[in-house]
Amino acid sequence: MTLSEIKGRDDLPRHIAIIMDGNGRWAKQRGENRIYGHRQGAGAVREVIEASAEIGIGYLTLYAFSTENWNRPDDEIDALMGLMVKSMNDETKTLVENNMKLSVIGDVGRLTEDVRLRLQDTVELTAGATGMHLIVALSYSSRWEMAEAAKAISRDVSRGLTDLSDIDEKLFSSYLGTSGIPDPELLIRTSGELRLSNFLLWQVAYTELYFTETLWPDFGRDDYYMAIADYLKRERRFGLTSEQLSDNK
Ligand code: IPE
Ligand code: IPE
Ligand code: MG
């Protein structure tokens, strides 16, 4: 499928989430160190953001760094954080000019102050934007996010702000980092790994999953259109039968 065939369709995913994986292997294949791979990966990030805005995707969530990634070697963590700051320095102007809103989900308290403040700056600058919403999952773990939600709900119940009988799926969702953001219709993971690695476990309950062997630094517009085209071919049944769906059309 080409851009012109995708653009303007009324059944496009509103929200796409991506597990950007394979930077290390991409670098290794070229005899380079892992950090080189992360640097190249930043280029793919830019391309996917641009393509998403062109197609008219409302929300794009990118898994940039997991809680488990804190266990990587210090020099790799430093390089990833440095790249995050560099991307913010380079791209904030573009985000503002294109009316894009940036949010960060995850345990940001673990980030160093400079990284946290740099991100906060862009989040505040773009807070009023009404165009595409870009959500970066950083120091993120879905189980952590859910445990935090459980804690916050308990706190509100014990203070009398919420009633035990009010706790349902909708309320629980509103306590997650993704509060107010619709669940993704499509989740893409690159590099051939067939797992979720602690990403949006609650939010992907009914998401269509797409896995590709392409390593993240090689992931470009054509791969992205291919993933979206694959999504558009699927029948999303939500527990119903195929016949029920065609009767309701
Ligand atoms: C994804 O690439 C980027 C992050 C997890 C930060 P990896 O660094 O996981 O690359 P591989 O999986 O080792 O190839
Ligand atoms: C998942 O990739 C996290 C990000 C893409 C940021 P990993 O490379 O860390 O995942 P595992 O360890 O292979 O499951
Ligand atoms: Mg990986």
Tab-separated table of C-alpha atoms and ligand atoms in Angstrom:
chain	number	residue	atom	x	y	z
A	1	MET	CA	0.000	0.000	0.000
A	2	THR	CA	1.196	3.475	-0.767
A	3	LEU	CA	0.703	6.632	1.236
A	4	SER	CA	-2.089	7.829	-1.052
A	5	GLU	CA	-4.008	4.564	-0.562
A	6	ILE	CA	-3.722	4.754	3.234
A	7	LYS	CA	-4.258	8.466	3.752
A	8	GLY	CA	-7.819	9.542	4.263
A	9	ARG	CA	-9.235	6.103	5.031
A	10	ASP	CA	-11.767	6.259	7.834
A	11	ASP	CA	-10.688	2.954	9.422
A	12	LEU	CA	-7.092	3.901	10.165
A	13	PRO	CA	-5.798	3.229	13.674
A	14	ARG	CA	-6.230	6.258	15.870
A	15	HIS	CA	-3.368	5.166	18.093
A	16	ILE	CA	-0.257	3.201	17.077
A	17	ALA	CA	2.272	1.933	19.636
A	18	ILE	CA	5.760	0.780	18.660
A	19	ILE	CA	8.373	-1.330	20.444
A	20	MET	CA	11.482	-0.045	18.695
A	21	ASP	CA	13.816	-3.015	18.978
A	22	GLY	CA	16.992	-4.233	17.303
A	23	ASN	CA	19.420	-1.295	17.470
A	24	GLY	CA	22.134	-3.404	19.115
A	25	ARG	CA	21.923	-6.217	16.559
A	26	TRP	CA	21.871	-3.732	13.698
A	27	ALA	CA	25.164	-2.246	14.957
A	28	LYS	CA	26.724	-5.647	15.618
A	29	GLN	CA	25.997	-6.765	12.042
A	30	ARG	CA	28.117	-3.822	10.937
A	31	GLY	CA	30.938	-4.443	13.396
A	32	GLU	CA	30.001	-1.314	15.342
A	33	ASN	CA	29.158	-0.805	19.007
A	34	ARG	CA	25.567	-0.785	20.279
A	35	ILE	CA	25.558	2.985	20.754
A	36	TYR	CA	26.082	3.451	17.024
A	37	GLY	CA	22.888	1.462	16.546
A	38	HIS	CA	20.957	3.684	18.946
A	39	ARG	CA	22.132	6.758	17.050
A	40	GLN	CA	20.866	5.307	13.782
A	41	GLY	CA	17.632	4.356	15.525
A	42	ALA	CA	16.971	8.030	16.238
A	43	GLY	CA	16.683	8.583	12.476
A	44	ALA	CA	13.956	5.955	12.230
A	45	VAL	CA	12.092	7.657	15.088
A	46	ARG	CA	12.005	10.904	13.160
A	47	GLU	CA	10.753	9.194	10.011
A	48	VAL	CA	7.940	7.370	11.804
A	49	ILE	CA	6.819	10.552	13.569
A	50	GLU	CA	6.710	12.422	10.251
A	51	ALA	CA	4.893	9.590	8.492
A	52	SER	CA	2.338	9.326	11.312
A	53	ALA	CA	1.542	13.010	11.114
A	54	GLU	CA	1.206	12.813	7.325
A	55	ILE	CA	-1.188	9.876	7.491
A	56	GLY	CA	-3.228	11.525	10.223
A	57	ILE	CA	-2.537	9.207	13.148
A	58	GLY	CA	-3.851	10.827	16.327
A	59	TYR	CA	-1.616	9.184	18.923
A	60	LEU	CA	1.797	7.560	18.561
A	61	THR	CA	3.408	5.833	21.542
A	62	LEU	CA	7.094	4.918	21.290
A	63	TYR	CA	8.791	2.549	23.739
A	64	ALA	CA	12.167	4.231	24.171
A	65	PHE	CA	13.531	2.781	27.420
A	66	SER	CA	12.125	0.169	29.773
A	67	THR	CA	12.538	-0.139	33.523
A	68	GLU	CA	14.510	-3.317	32.789
A	69	ASN	CA	16.846	-1.341	30.501
A	70	TRP	CA	18.269	0.344	33.646
A	71	ASN	CA	20.204	-2.919	34.104
A	72	ARG	CA	22.222	-2.329	30.897
A	73	PRO	CA	25.879	-1.217	31.053
A	74	ASP	CA	26.316	2.347	32.353
A	75	ASP	CA	27.890	3.651	29.158
A	76	GLU	CA	24.927	2.444	27.091
A	77	ILE	CA	22.430	4.037	29.505
A	78	ASP	CA	24.371	7.301	29.420
A	79	ALA	CA	24.418	7.271	25.638
A	80	LEU	CA	20.662	6.594	25.437
A	81	MET	CA	19.907	9.427	27.853
A	82	GLY	CA	22.259	11.719	25.926
A	83	LEU	CA	20.425	10.843	22.717
A	84	MET	CA	17.100	11.629	24.372
A	85	VAL	CA	18.344	15.099	25.355
A	86	LYS	CA	19.803	15.648	21.876
A	87	SER	CA	16.520	14.647	20.224
A	88	MET	CA	14.644	17.100	22.445
A	89	ASN	CA	17.126	19.871	21.602
A	90	ASP	CA	16.881	19.130	17.879
A	91	GLU	CA	13.193	18.366	17.544
A	92	THR	CA	11.301	20.605	19.981
A	93	LYS	CA	11.023	23.374	17.413
A	94	THR	CA	9.614	20.935	14.844
A	95	LEU	CA	7.108	19.580	17.379
A	96	VAL	CA	5.899	23.090	18.187
A	97	GLU	CA	5.732	24.151	14.520
A	98	ASN	CA	3.699	21.065	13.657
A	99	ASN	CA	1.275	21.491	16.570
A	100	MET	CA	2.382	18.174	18.141
A	101	LYS	CA	1.960	17.424	21.811
A	102	LEU	CA	4.590	15.465	23.727
A	103	SER	CA	3.901	13.370	26.812
A	104	VAL	CA	6.159	11.033	28.743
A	105	ILE	CA	4.921	7.933	30.551
A	106	GLY	CA	7.020	5.941	32.992
A	107	ASP	CA	8.965	6.250	36.212
A	108	VAL	CA	10.553	9.606	35.357
A	109	GLY	CA	11.738	10.015	38.942
A	110	ARG	CA	14.579	7.633	38.052
A	111	LEU	CA	15.892	9.911	35.295
A	112	THR	CA	18.733	12.294	36.034
A	113	GLU	CA	17.638	15.865	36.688
A	114	ASP	CA	18.990	17.243	33.408
A	115	VAL	CA	17.109	14.689	31.330
A	116	ARG	CA	13.933	15.135	33.358
A	117	LEU	CA	14.000	18.924	33.121
A	118	ARG	CA	14.773	18.874	29.398
A	119	LEU	CA	11.782	16.624	28.774
A	120	GLN	CA	9.541	18.616	31.086
A	121	ASP	CA	10.405	21.735	29.137
A	122	THR	CA	9.172	20.253	25.855
A	123	VAL	CA	6.124	18.684	27.513
A	124	GLU	CA	5.146	22.117	28.885
A	125	LEU	CA	5.888	23.924	25.621
A	126	THR	CA	3.657	21.552	23.648
A	127	ALA	CA	0.938	21.067	26.270
A	128	GLY	CA	-1.666	23.089	24.364
A	129	ALA	CA	-1.027	21.484	20.967
A	130	THR	CA	-4.035	19.996	19.233
A	131	GLY	CA	-2.299	17.975	16.507
A	132	MET	CA	-0.723	14.540	16.834
A	133	HIS	CA	-0.028	13.379	20.385
A	134	LEU	CA	3.393	11.762	20.743
A	135	ILE	CA	3.811	9.650	23.868
A	136	VAL	CA	7.297	8.495	24.829
A	137	ALA	CA	7.510	5.533	27.221
A	138	LEU	CA	10.681	6.166	29.159
A	139	SER	CA	11.832	4.265	32.228
A	140	TYR	CA	8.531	2.538	31.608
A	141	SER	CA	7.158	-0.747	32.849
A	142	SER	CA	3.528	-1.729	32.535
A	143	ARG	CA	3.499	-3.641	35.813
A	144	TRP	CA	5.017	-0.639	37.575
A	145	GLU	CA	2.354	1.607	36.021
A	146	MET	CA	-0.438	-0.707	37.193
A	147	ALA	CA	0.995	-1.045	40.699
A	148	GLU	CA	1.191	2.767	40.911
A	149	ALA	CA	-2.430	3.008	39.787
A	150	ALA	CA	-3.472	0.514	42.483
A	151	LYS	CA	-1.610	2.571	45.081
A	152	ALA	CA	-3.176	5.854	43.969
A	153	ILE	CA	-6.687	4.371	43.933
A	154	SER	CA	-6.206	2.947	47.441
A	155	ARG	CA	-5.000	6.325	48.643
A	156	ASP	CA	-8.058	8.057	47.191
A	157	VAL	CA	-10.393	5.439	48.677
A	158	SER	CA	-8.827	5.795	52.120
A	159	ARG	CA	-9.205	9.599	51.902
A	160	GLY	CA	-12.827	9.249	50.903
A	161	LEU	CA	-12.231	10.773	47.441
A	162	THR	CA	-13.266	7.582	45.647
A	163	ASP	CA	-15.719	4.943	46.692
A	164	LEU	CA	-14.799	1.261	46.553
A	165	SER	CA	-17.914	0.621	44.479
A	166	ASP	CA	-16.707	3.129	41.843
A	167	ILE	CA	-13.668	1.014	40.943
A	168	ASP	CA	-14.133	-0.403	37.471
A	169	GLU	CA	-12.103	-0.713	34.250
A	170	LYS	CA	-12.755	2.871	33.276
A	171	LEU	CA	-11.639	4.235	36.624
A	172	PHE	CA	-8.537	2.017	36.667
A	173	SER	CA	-7.575	3.249	33.163
A	174	SER	CA	-7.866	6.834	34.341
A	175	TYR	CA	-5.137	6.207	36.942
A	176	LEU	CA	-2.615	4.978	34.347
A	177	GLY	CA	0.004	7.138	32.634
A	178	THR	CA	-2.108	6.819	29.481
A	179	SER	CA	-5.195	8.353	31.104
A	180	GLY	CA	-7.335	10.080	28.484
A	181	ILE	CA	-5.486	8.388	25.614
A	182	PRO	CA	-7.462	5.755	23.668
A	183	ASP	CA	-6.038	2.225	23.681
A	184	PRO	CA	-3.803	1.506	20.687
A	185	GLU	CA	-5.503	-0.261	17.781
A	186	LEU	CA	-2.127	-1.394	16.420
A	187	LEU	CA	1.115	-2.409	18.143
A	188	ILE	CA	4.251	-2.885	16.050
A	189	ARG	CA	7.421	-4.606	17.266
A	190	THR	CA	10.547	-4.690	15.144
A	191	SER	CA	13.506	-7.103	15.162
A	192	GLY	CA	11.604	-10.402	15.150
A	193	GLU	CA	11.091	-10.724	18.910
A	194	LEU	CA	7.616	-12.046	19.673
A	195	ARG	CA	6.955	-10.559	23.106
A	196	LEU	CA	5.607	-7.454	24.786
A	197	SER	CA	8.478	-6.824	27.218
A	198	ASN	CA	6.329	-5.153	29.872
A	199	PHE	CA	4.765	-2.613	27.493
A	200	LEU	CA	1.156	-1.364	27.838
A	201	LEU	CA	-0.140	-4.712	29.080
A	202	TRP	CA	-3.473	-3.283	30.201
A	203	GLN	CA	-3.917	-1.050	27.164
A	204	VAL	CA	-3.278	-3.732	24.512
A	205	ALA	CA	-6.101	-6.041	25.661
A	206	TYR	CA	-7.700	-5.829	22.178
A	207	THR	CA	-4.866	-4.361	20.136
A	208	GLU	CA	-3.831	-5.896	16.801
A	209	LEU	CA	-0.215	-7.069	17.020
A	210	TYR	CA	2.236	-6.786	14.135
A	211	PHE	CA	5.732	-8.224	14.251
A	212	THR	CA	8.426	-7.625	11.655
A	213	GLU	CA	11.967	-8.976	11.296
A	214	THR	CA	13.208	-5.522	10.261
A	215	LEU	CA	15.638	-4.068	12.798
A	216	TRP	CA	14.595	-0.676	14.135
A	217	PRO	CA	17.290	1.465	12.401
A	218	ASP	CA	16.146	-0.009	9.045
A	219	PHE	CA	12.445	0.602	9.733
A	220	GLY	CA	11.220	3.219	7.275
A	221	ARG	CA	8.055	4.529	5.700
A	222	ASP	CA	7.499	1.468	3.515
A	223	ASP	CA	7.690	-0.875	6.523
A	224	TYR	CA	5.308	1.412	8.380
A	225	TYR	CA	2.773	1.518	5.545
A	226	MET	CA	3.037	-2.267	5.278
A	227	ALA	CA	2.170	-2.671	8.968
A	228	ILE	CA	-0.796	-0.328	8.613
A	229	ALA	CA	-1.962	-2.102	5.443
A	230	ASP	CA	-1.815	-5.411	7.321
A	231	TYR	CA	-3.919	-3.920	10.114
A	232	LEU	CA	-6.495	-2.638	7.614
A	233	LYS	CA	-7.021	-6.190	6.283
A	234	ARG	CA	-7.934	-7.627	9.683
A	235	GLU	CA	-11.373	-8.221	11.071
A	236	ARG	CA	-11.592	-6.957	14.645
A	237	ARG	CA	-14.289	-9.036	16.263
A	238	PHE	CA	-14.116	-8.099	19.967
A	239	GLY	CA	-15.627	-11.420	20.927
A	240	LEU	CA	-18.459	-11.316	18.397
A	241	THR	CA	-18.887	-13.652	15.446
A	242	SER	CA	-18.018	-12.583	11.944
A	243	GLU	CA	-21.714	-12.856	10.987
A	244	GLN	CA	-22.747	-10.518	13.783
A	245	LEU	CA	-20.278	-7.960	12.516
A	246	SER	CA	-21.575	-8.072	8.950
A	247	ASP	CA	-25.199	-7.878	10.185
A	248	ASN	CA	-24.355	-4.669	12.027
A	249	LYS	CA	-22.764	-3.036	8.990
B	1	IPE	C1	16.116	-1.197	21.235
B	1	IPE	O1	17.215	-1.844	20.720
B	1	IPE	C2	16.458	0.050	22.023
B	1	IPE	C3	16.325	-0.102	23.471
B	1	IPE	C4	15.893	-1.154	24.097
B	1	IPE	C5	16.719	1.027	24.284
B	1	IPE	P1	18.094	-2.830	21.581
B	1	IPE	O2	19.186	-2.037	22.223
B	1	IPE	O3	17.281	-3.641	22.500
B	1	IPE	O4	18.725	-3.756	20.446
B	1	IPE	P2	18.932	-5.331	20.484
B	1	IPE	O5	17.620	-5.947	20.852
B	1	IPE	O6	19.990	-5.590	21.491
B	1	IPE	O7	19.347	-5.671	19.094
B	2	IPE	C1	12.073	-3.465	24.859
B	2	IPE	O1	13.226	-3.900	24.207
B	2	IPE	C2	12.262	-2.077	25.346
B	2	IPE	C3	12.405	-1.064	24.330
B	2	IPE	C4	12.298	-1.207	23.022
B	2	IPE	C5	12.664	0.251	24.814
B	2	IPE	P1	14.279	-4.824	24.945
B	2	IPE	O2	15.331	-5.129	23.925
B	2	IPE	O3	14.735	-4.190	26.194
B	2	IPE	O4	13.414	-6.106	25.286
B	2	IPE	P2	13.840	-7.586	25.645
B	2	IPE	O5	14.791	-7.494	26.780
B	2	IPE	O6	14.496	-8.162	24.430
B	2	IPE	O7	12.572	-8.285	25.964
B	3	MG	MG	16.287	-5.384	22.282
